[in-house]
Structure formats: C-alpha cells, structure tokens
Amino acid sequence: MLADNLKLVQHEIKAALDKRKEKEMLTGSQVTLVAVTKNHPPEVITESLALGVQNIGENRVQEAKHKQEAIGKQGYWHLIGHLQTNKARQAVAHFDLIESVDSEHLLAAVDKEAARIGKVQDILLQLNIAHEEQKSGLDREEYLALLPKLGNYKNVRLRGLMVIAQKCDDVEETRPIFAAGYRAYVRLKEQHPEIDLLSMGMSSDYIIAIEEGANVVRVGTALFGQRDYSYKF
Ligand SMILES: *Cc1c(COP(=O)(O)O)cnc(C)c1O
C-alpha cells in the first residue's frame, strides 16, 4: 500500500520537475519529499524509512517526542505545525528543521533554546500569502520587519521559506499563491544566497507547488490515507 502510494507520488514529483525544467528555477532540479506522519502510529515512520524516505513531518512537538521515544530518532524531522513559544525547548530538542517560524517572538525563543544546548537550529520562515481564515504565518509587513533582525539570532540558521495554500474547490487557485512564494524566495536569496529550501505543497496541491518552484513538499494523505484522529499517543 505505502510502497505503491510512494511510487505514485515520486512519479508525480518527477513529472512536475520535468515540466518546470526549462524555467531554470533557483530552487534546483530536485524535490525533497517530507512524509507527513501526524495522526498515524509510529510504525508508519519505520515503514517510510525502510522505503528510503528520509524526511519525516510532524505537526506537534508532543506527538513527535512520543514517536521518537517509541522507535528512536532516525531520519530528518521537520516541524510543520504552529509552534507555541513555550514549546520551543522541546521543538529544538526533537526537530532538525522547524518550518513554522511565524513571529520574531518565536524566533527569539528558538534561538535561546538552541544556544542553551549548543545547537544551531535550522529554520524556515512561514509566510502567510494565502490569508483566508488561516492565521499562522508572517504577513508581508511582519516578514519585512523581521528580515533585518535575523542577524541578531546566532543560533538559528535560515534555510528558506514555507508556504501553505488555502483549501479551494479548484486546485488551480493555489498556483498564484505558490508563484508568490517562489518570488519571495528569489528576493530572499538575493540577500541570503545560502538559503536552499522552499517548502510548498501538500497532498492536494504538491504538483502545482513543484511546477511553481517548490523544492520541499509535505505529503501525508497521498502516502498514508486518511488520518486517524482517534489515534492517541
Ligand atoms: C497535515 C499537513 C500537511 C500534509 O497534509 P496532507 O493533505 O495530508 O498531505 C502538510 N503541511 C502541513 C503544514 C500540514 O499541517
């Protein structure tokens, strides 16, 4: 089941990459697939790793901690859900990349906790481009105000940007959101040539996200089926 789904998703990723080839995008010619395992039991992670998926995405610090205690921490873990400042310590302890940094307050907390344990924490800034009802992510003004302050935080390393598109009836409506995400990435790379990650797209829209420049996609349902919200850890 998972093996078949994975093959299909990898095939779609390759097709989308082929399609954007002539655009010569600054996000390169490869895509990292993050397997989003939230609300699935820890064994799903073990299975994914065995099939060669190295990137695991979880939404909640507590759930990830539980799973790492159950199966050990193998692979490269992405925190993709909203992070509360008071959970920064655990997030830094359990995640390789925090994709959902959405305020200076949180950035400062992550930096402080990373400094405490002598870590340089990789992060993405999450942009709120879609607006809609979703309220996580930096809006344009907050983002522009934060950029000049990044240098104050020595224990975080900016790797790039994360964008979530709104849910919509026609998936094509996500395209302008992802295109705006890519433009923001290009502008950020002028100031920070070292950035290398643009995380955009989930099960319903990762193909469009890749066509528009994503080099990280976060896919749950297309790999693992519906989430089990009764799953207790
Ligand atoms: C849950 C989640 C995903 C994966 O969603 P699917 O639709 O199951 O692929 C991706 N990104 C974020 C931020 C999520 O919370």
Short mmCIF file of C-alpha atoms in Angstrom, two decimals, residues 20-147:
data_model
loop_
_atom_site.label_atom_id
_atom_site.label_comp_id
_atom_site.label_asym_id
_atom_site.label_seq_id
_atom_site.Cartn_x
_atom_site.Cartn_y
_atom_site.Cartn_z
CA ARG A 20 9.40 23.09 -14.99
CA LYS A 21 12.83 22.15 -16.38
CA GLU A 22 13.01 24.92 -18.96
CA LYS A 23 12.21 27.58 -16.35
CA GLU A 24 15.64 27.23 -14.70
CA MET A 25 14.42 27.96 -11.23
CA LEU A 26 16.63 28.95 -8.32
CA THR A 27 15.30 26.02 -6.30
CA GLY A 28 17.24 23.48 -8.32
CA SER A 29 16.21 20.30 -10.06
CA GLN A 30 15.32 18.08 -7.12
CA VAL A 31 12.49 17.89 -4.63
CA THR A 32 12.63 16.59 -1.07
CA LEU A 33 9.57 14.58 -0.13
CA VAL A 34 8.58 15.01 3.51
CA ALA A 35 6.32 12.18 4.67
CA VAL A 36 3.76 13.76 7.00
CA THR A 37 3.01 11.13 9.62
CA LYS A 38 0.87 13.12 12.07
CA ASN A 39 -2.08 11.16 13.48
CA HIS A 40 -0.53 7.93 12.33
CA PRO A 41 1.19 5.44 14.64
CA PRO A 42 4.98 5.32 14.96
CA GLU A 43 5.27 2.19 12.79
CA VAL A 44 4.31 4.27 9.78
CA ILE A 45 7.58 6.16 10.26
CA THR A 46 9.61 2.97 10.47
CA GLU A 47 7.97 1.73 7.25
CA SER A 48 8.67 5.00 5.46
CA LEU A 49 12.31 5.00 6.49
CA ALA A 50 12.64 1.40 5.29
CA LEU A 51 11.34 2.51 1.88
CA GLY A 52 14.01 5.18 1.68
CA VAL A 53 12.03 8.24 2.76
CA GLN A 54 14.39 10.20 4.97
CA ASN A 55 12.30 13.24 5.83
CA ILE A 56 9.52 12.97 8.39
CA GLY A 57 6.98 15.75 9.05
CA GLU A 58 5.06 16.14 12.28
CA ASN A 59 2.70 18.87 13.44
CA ARG A 60 3.00 18.64 17.16
CA VAL A 61 6.03 18.52 19.38
CA GLN A 62 4.46 16.17 21.89
CA GLU A 63 3.43 13.65 19.27
CA ALA A 64 6.88 13.67 17.67
CA LYS A 65 8.55 13.22 21.04
CA HIS A 66 6.34 10.24 21.78
CA LYS A 67 7.15 8.66 18.42
CA GLN A 68 10.88 9.23 18.80
CA GLU A 69 10.73 7.54 22.17
CA ALA A 70 8.89 4.60 20.60
CA ILE A 71 11.07 3.98 17.56
CA GLY A 72 14.20 6.06 18.09
CA LYS A 73 15.09 9.16 16.16
CA GLN A 74 16.11 8.16 12.70
CA GLY A 75 15.77 10.35 9.65
CA TYR A 76 15.46 14.12 9.41
CA TRP A 77 12.48 15.58 11.25
CA HIS A 78 10.51 18.64 10.14
CA LEU A 79 8.17 20.52 12.44
CA ILE A 80 5.41 21.80 10.17
CA GLY A 81 2.66 22.83 12.61
CA HIS A 82 2.24 26.03 14.54
CA LEU A 83 4.70 26.19 17.44
CA GLN A 84 3.94 27.89 20.72
CA THR A 85 6.82 29.75 22.29
CA ASN A 86 6.61 27.70 25.47
CA LYS A 87 7.28 24.53 23.45
CA ALA A 88 10.41 25.92 21.79
CA ARG A 89 12.72 23.94 24.06
CA GLN A 90 11.19 20.60 23.08
CA ALA A 91 10.95 21.58 19.44
CA VAL A 92 14.68 22.33 19.35
CA ALA A 93 15.37 19.02 21.08
CA HIS A 94 13.32 16.90 18.67
CA PHE A 95 13.39 18.55 15.25
CA ASP A 96 16.12 19.06 12.69
CA LEU A 97 14.17 21.74 10.83
CA ILE A 98 11.45 24.00 12.22
CA GLU A 99 9.44 25.07 9.16
CA SER A 100 6.81 27.06 11.01
CA VAL A 101 8.64 30.06 12.47
CA ASP A 102 5.98 32.75 12.23
CA SER A 103 6.98 35.54 14.63
CA GLU A 104 10.07 37.27 15.98
CA HIS A 105 8.96 36.23 19.44
CA LEU A 106 9.13 32.57 18.42
CA LEU A 107 12.40 33.07 16.55
CA ALA A 108 13.93 34.55 19.71
CA ALA A 109 12.69 31.65 21.82
CA VAL A 110 14.06 29.07 19.37
CA ASP A 111 17.40 30.89 19.25
CA LYS A 112 17.61 30.99 23.03
CA GLU A 113 16.84 27.30 23.44
CA ALA A 114 19.27 26.33 20.69
CA ALA A 115 22.00 28.41 22.34
CA ARG A 116 21.29 26.69 25.64
CA ILE A 117 22.18 23.28 24.21
CA GLY A 118 24.86 24.48 21.80
CA LYS A 119 22.83 23.79 18.67
CA VAL A 120 22.37 25.84 15.54
CA GLN A 121 18.72 25.24 14.68
CA ASP A 122 17.72 25.16 11.02
CA ILE A 123 14.51 27.08 10.39
CA LEU A 124 12.18 28.27 7.67
CA LEU A 125 10.08 31.40 7.93
CA GLN A 126 6.42 30.63 7.30
CA LEU A 127 4.74 33.23 5.12
CA ASN A 128 1.04 33.91 5.17
CA ILE A 129 0.43 34.59 1.49
CA ALA A 130 -2.97 32.99 1.16
CA HIS A 131 -4.52 35.00 4.03
CA GLU A 132 -8.01 33.46 4.12
CA GLU A 133 -9.06 32.15 7.50
CA GLN A 134 -5.68 30.62 8.28
CA LYS A 135 -3.80 32.97 10.52
CA SER A 136 -0.43 31.36 11.00
CA GLY A 137 2.50 32.68 9.05
CA LEU A 138 4.09 36.09 8.84
CA ASP A 139 2.17 38.64 6.85
CA ARG A 140 4.11 40.86 4.49
CA GLU A 141 4.79 43.66 6.96
CA GLU A 142 5.86 41.35 9.75
CA TYR A 143 8.14 39.48 7.37
CA LEU A 144 9.81 42.64 6.05
CA ALA A 145 10.28 43.91 9.59
CA LEU A 146 11.83 40.64 10.72
CA LEU A 147 14.35 40.18 7.91
#
